[in-house]
Short mmCIF file of C-alpha atoms in Angstrom, two decimals:
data_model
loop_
_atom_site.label_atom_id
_atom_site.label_comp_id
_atom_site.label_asym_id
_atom_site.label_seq_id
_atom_site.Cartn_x
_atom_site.Cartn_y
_atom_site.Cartn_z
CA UNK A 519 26.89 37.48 13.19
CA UNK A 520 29.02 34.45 13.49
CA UNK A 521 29.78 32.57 10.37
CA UNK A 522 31.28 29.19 9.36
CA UNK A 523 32.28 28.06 6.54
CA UNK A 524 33.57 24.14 5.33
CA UNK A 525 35.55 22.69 2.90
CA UNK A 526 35.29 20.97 0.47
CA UNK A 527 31.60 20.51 0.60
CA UNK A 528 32.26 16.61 -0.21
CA UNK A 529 35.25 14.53 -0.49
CA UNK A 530 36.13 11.21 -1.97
CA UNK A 531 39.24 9.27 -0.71
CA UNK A 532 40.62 5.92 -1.41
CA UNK A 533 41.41 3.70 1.95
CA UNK A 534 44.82 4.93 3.35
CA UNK A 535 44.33 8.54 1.15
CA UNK A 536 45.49 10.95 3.66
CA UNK A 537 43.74 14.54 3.73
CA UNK A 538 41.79 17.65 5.64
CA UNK A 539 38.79 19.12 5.97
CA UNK A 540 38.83 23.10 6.06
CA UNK A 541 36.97 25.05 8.46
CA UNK A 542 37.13 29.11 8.36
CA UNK A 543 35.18 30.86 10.67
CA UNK A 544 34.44 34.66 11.93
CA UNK A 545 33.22 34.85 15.26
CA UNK A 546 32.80 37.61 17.85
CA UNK A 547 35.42 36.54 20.70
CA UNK A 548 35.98 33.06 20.38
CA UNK A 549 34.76 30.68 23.02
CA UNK A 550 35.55 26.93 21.57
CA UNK A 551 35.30 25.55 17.97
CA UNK A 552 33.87 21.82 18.36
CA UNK A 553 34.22 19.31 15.61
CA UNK A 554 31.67 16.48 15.27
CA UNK A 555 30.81 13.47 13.07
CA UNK A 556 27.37 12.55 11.76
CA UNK A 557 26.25 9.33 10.24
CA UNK A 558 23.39 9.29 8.35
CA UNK A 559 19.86 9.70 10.19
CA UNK A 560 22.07 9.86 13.55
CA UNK A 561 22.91 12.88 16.08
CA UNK A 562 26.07 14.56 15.81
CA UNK A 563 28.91 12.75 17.88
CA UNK A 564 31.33 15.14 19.77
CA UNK A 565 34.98 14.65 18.34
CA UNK A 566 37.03 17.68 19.67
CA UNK A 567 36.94 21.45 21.42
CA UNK A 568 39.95 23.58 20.64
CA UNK A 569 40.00 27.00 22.46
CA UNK A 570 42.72 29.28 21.34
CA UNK A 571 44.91 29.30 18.45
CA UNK A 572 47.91 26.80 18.20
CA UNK A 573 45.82 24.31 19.90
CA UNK A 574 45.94 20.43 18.57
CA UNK A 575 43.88 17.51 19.68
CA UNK A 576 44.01 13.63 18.04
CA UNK A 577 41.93 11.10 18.80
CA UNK A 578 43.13 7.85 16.29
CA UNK A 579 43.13 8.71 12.93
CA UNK A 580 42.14 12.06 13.49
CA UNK A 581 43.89 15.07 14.05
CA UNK A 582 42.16 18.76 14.52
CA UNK A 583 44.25 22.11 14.73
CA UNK A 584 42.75 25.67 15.07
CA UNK A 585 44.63 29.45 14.21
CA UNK A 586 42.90 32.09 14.53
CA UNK A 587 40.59 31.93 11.35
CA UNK A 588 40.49 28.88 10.66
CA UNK A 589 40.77 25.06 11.75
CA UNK A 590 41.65 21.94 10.05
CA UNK A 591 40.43 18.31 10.86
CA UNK A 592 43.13 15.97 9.01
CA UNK A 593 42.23 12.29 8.61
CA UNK A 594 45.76 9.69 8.52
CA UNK A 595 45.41 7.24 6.64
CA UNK A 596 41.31 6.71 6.56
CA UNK A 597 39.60 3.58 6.65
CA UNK A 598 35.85 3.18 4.81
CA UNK A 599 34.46 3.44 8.41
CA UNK A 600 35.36 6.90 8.71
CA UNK A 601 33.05 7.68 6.18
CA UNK A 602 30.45 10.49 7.56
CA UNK A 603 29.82 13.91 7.74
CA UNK A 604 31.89 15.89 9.72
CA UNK A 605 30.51 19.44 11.26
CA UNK A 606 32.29 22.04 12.55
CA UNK A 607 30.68 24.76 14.77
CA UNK A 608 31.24 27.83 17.50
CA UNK A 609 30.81 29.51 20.17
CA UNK A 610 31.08 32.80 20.78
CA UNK A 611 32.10 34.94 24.14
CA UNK A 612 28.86 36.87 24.51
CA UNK A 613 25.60 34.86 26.16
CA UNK A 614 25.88 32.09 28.98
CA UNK A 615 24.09 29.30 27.11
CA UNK A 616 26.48 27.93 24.81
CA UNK A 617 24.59 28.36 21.92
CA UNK A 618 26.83 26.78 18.66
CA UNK A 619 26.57 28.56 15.35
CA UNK A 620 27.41 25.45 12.79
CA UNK A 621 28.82 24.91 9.23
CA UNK A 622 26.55 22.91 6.35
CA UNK A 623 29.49 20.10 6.61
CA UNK A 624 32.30 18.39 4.63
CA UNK A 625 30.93 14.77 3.33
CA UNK A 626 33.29 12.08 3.92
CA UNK A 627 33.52 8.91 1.87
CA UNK A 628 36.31 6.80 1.79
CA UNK A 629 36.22 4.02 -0.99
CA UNK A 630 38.01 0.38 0.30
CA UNK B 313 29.58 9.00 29.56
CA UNK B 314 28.27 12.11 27.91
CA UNK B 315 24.87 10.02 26.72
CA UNK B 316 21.71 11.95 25.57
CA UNK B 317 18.80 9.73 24.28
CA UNK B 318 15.57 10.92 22.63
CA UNK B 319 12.28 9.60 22.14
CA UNK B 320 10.43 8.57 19.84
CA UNK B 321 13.37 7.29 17.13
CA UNK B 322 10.51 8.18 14.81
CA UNK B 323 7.09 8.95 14.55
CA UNK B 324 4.37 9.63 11.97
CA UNK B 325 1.41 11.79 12.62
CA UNK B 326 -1.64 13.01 10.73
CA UNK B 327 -1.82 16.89 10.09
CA UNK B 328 -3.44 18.89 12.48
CA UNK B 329 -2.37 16.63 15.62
CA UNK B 330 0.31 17.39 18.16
CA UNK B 331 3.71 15.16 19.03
CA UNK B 332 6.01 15.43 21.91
CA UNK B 333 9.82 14.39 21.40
CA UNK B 334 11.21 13.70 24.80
CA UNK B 335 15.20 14.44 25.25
CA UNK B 336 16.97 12.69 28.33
CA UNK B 337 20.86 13.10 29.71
CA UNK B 338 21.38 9.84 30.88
CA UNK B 339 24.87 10.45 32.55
CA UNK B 340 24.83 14.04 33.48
CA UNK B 341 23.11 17.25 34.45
CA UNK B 342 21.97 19.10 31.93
CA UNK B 343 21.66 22.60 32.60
CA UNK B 344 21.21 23.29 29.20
CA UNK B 345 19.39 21.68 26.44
CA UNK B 346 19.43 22.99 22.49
CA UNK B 347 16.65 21.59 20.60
CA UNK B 348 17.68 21.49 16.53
CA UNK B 349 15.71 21.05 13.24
CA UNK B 350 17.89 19.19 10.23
CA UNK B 351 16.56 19.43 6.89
CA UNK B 352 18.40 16.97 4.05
CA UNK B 353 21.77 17.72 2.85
CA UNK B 354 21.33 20.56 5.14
CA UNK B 355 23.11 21.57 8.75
CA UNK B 356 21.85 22.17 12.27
CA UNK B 357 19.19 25.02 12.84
CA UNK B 358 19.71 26.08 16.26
CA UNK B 359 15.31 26.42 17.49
CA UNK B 360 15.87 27.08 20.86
CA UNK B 361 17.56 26.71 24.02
CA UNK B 362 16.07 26.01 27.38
CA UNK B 363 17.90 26.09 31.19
CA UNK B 364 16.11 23.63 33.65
CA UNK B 365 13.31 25.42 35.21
CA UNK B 366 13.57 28.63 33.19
CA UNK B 367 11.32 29.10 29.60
CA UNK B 368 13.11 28.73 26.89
CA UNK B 369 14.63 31.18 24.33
CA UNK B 370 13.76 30.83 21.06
CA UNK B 371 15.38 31.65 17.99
CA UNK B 372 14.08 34.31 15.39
CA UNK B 373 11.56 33.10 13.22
CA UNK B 374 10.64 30.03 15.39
CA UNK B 375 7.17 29.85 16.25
CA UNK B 376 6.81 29.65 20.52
CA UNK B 377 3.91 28.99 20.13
CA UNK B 378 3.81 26.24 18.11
CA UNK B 379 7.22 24.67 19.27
CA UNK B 380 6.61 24.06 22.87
CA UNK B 381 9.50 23.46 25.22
CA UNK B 382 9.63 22.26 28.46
CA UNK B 383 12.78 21.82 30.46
CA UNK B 384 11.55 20.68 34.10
CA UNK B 385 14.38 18.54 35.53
CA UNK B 386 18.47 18.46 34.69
CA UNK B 387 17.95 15.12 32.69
CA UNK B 388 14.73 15.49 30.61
CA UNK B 389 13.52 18.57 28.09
CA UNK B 390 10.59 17.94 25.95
CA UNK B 391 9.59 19.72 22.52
CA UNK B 392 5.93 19.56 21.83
CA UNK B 393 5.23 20.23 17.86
CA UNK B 394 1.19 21.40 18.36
CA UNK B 395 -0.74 20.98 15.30
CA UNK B 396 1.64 19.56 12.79
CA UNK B 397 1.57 20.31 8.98
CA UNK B 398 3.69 18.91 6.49
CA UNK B 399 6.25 21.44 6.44
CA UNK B 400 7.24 20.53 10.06
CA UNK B 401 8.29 17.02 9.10
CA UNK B 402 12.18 17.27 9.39
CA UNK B 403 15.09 15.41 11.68
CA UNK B 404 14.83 16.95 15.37
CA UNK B 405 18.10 16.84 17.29
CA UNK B 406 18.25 17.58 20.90
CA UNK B 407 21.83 18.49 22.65
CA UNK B 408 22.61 18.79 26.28
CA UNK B 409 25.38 21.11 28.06
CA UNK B 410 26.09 20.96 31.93
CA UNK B 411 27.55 19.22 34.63
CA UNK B 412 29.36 15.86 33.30
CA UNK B 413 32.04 14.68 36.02
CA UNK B 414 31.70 17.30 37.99
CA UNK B 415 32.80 20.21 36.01
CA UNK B 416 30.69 22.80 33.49
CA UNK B 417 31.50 21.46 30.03
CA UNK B 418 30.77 23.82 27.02
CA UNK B 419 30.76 20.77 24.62
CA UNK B 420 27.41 19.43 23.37
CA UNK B 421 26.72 16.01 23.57
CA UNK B 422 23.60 15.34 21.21
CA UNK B 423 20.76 13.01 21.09
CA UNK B 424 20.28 10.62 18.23
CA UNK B 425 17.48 12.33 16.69
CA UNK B 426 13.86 12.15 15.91
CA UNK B 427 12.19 11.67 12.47
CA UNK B 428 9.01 13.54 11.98
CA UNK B 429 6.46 12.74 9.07
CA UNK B 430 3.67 14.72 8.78
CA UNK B 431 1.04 13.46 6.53
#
């Protein structure tokens, strides 16, 4: 059975506070491992895929890197609106309906 | 692109009755639609998955019967909560998985939810 696990299981940083948010997984055969972001009382929003290990993908402050247990989702320099829950998840190499297995989440706050 | 929508936002119902949370792709084909339950504080519980014309598959300990999916087109899936109790008032979250540009995309884009209340 796949697992995921995240941490910490909340952060608080202070506007410009560089950090990461810890993902370790076990997964039969690993097919993608997907980071989103939630806001409260919203749907996840996709942030990255990373496929095998090595593999790095930014988008602005945002930086997410993947071996093969474990990926990391650092934040540069955050600003109060990156404040949200961020959820990592997987896929693994058996089926053909992309079914996710997902962590509980790594609460985000940063303070101005 | 990548834009899912659901409807209703929210919805109250009295016990007993029966509510139907429609899920759209507005930008893509969706050959596959996940339909999630999110409880407070807590992550996404995968309920089932559904390809366009087939029936869908649901996970253990989730109620067919009771959760009713229909997946009839590549841009609409419906769940259908029949005879609502208390204990079924959570966040719903639909995803969608298919065809966006042109090319099979493993990522799921996801709706923006529904609230039920069950009173």
């Amino acid at each position: 059975e796949d697992q995921v696990t995240q941490s910490p299981e909340a952060l608080r940083l202070q506007e410009g506070e560089s950090s990461s948010l810890n993902c370790s997984y076990t997964v039969s055969g690993l097919r993608g491992l997907f980071w989103y972001r939630q806001d409260p009382g919203k749907g996840p929003e996709f942030l990255f895929t990373l496929y095998s290990a090595g593999e790095e993908k930014e988008k602005e402050r945002l930086k997410a890197t993947l071996t093969k247990k474990e990926s990391f989702l650092h934040i540069t320099a955050p600003k109060p609106e990156d404040s949200a829950t961020y959820l990592c998840a997987v896929r693994n190499s058996g089926g053909s309906n992309y079914k996710l297995t997902f962590g509980k989440g790594t609460l985000l706050t940063v303070n101005p | 692109g990548a834009v899912v929508s659901q409807h209703p936002s929210w919805v109250i119902c009295k016990s007993g009755t029966s509510v139907k949370i429609e899920c759209r792709s507005l930008d893509f084909q969706a050959t596959t639609m996940f339909w999630y339950r999110q409880f407070p504080k807590q992550s996404l519980m995968l309920m089932a998955t559904s390809n366009e014309g087939s029936k869908a598959t649901y996970e253990q300990g989730v109620e067919k019967d009771k959760f009713l999916i229909n997946h009839a087109s590549l841009t609409l899936s419906t769940l259908t909560v029949t005879s609502a109790h208390p204990e079924d008032s959570s966040f719903y979250i639909c995803s969608a998985s298919g065809l966006a540009g042109g090319e099979s995309s493993y990522e799921q884009y996801f709706g923006p939810g529904t609230r039920l209340t069950v009173t």
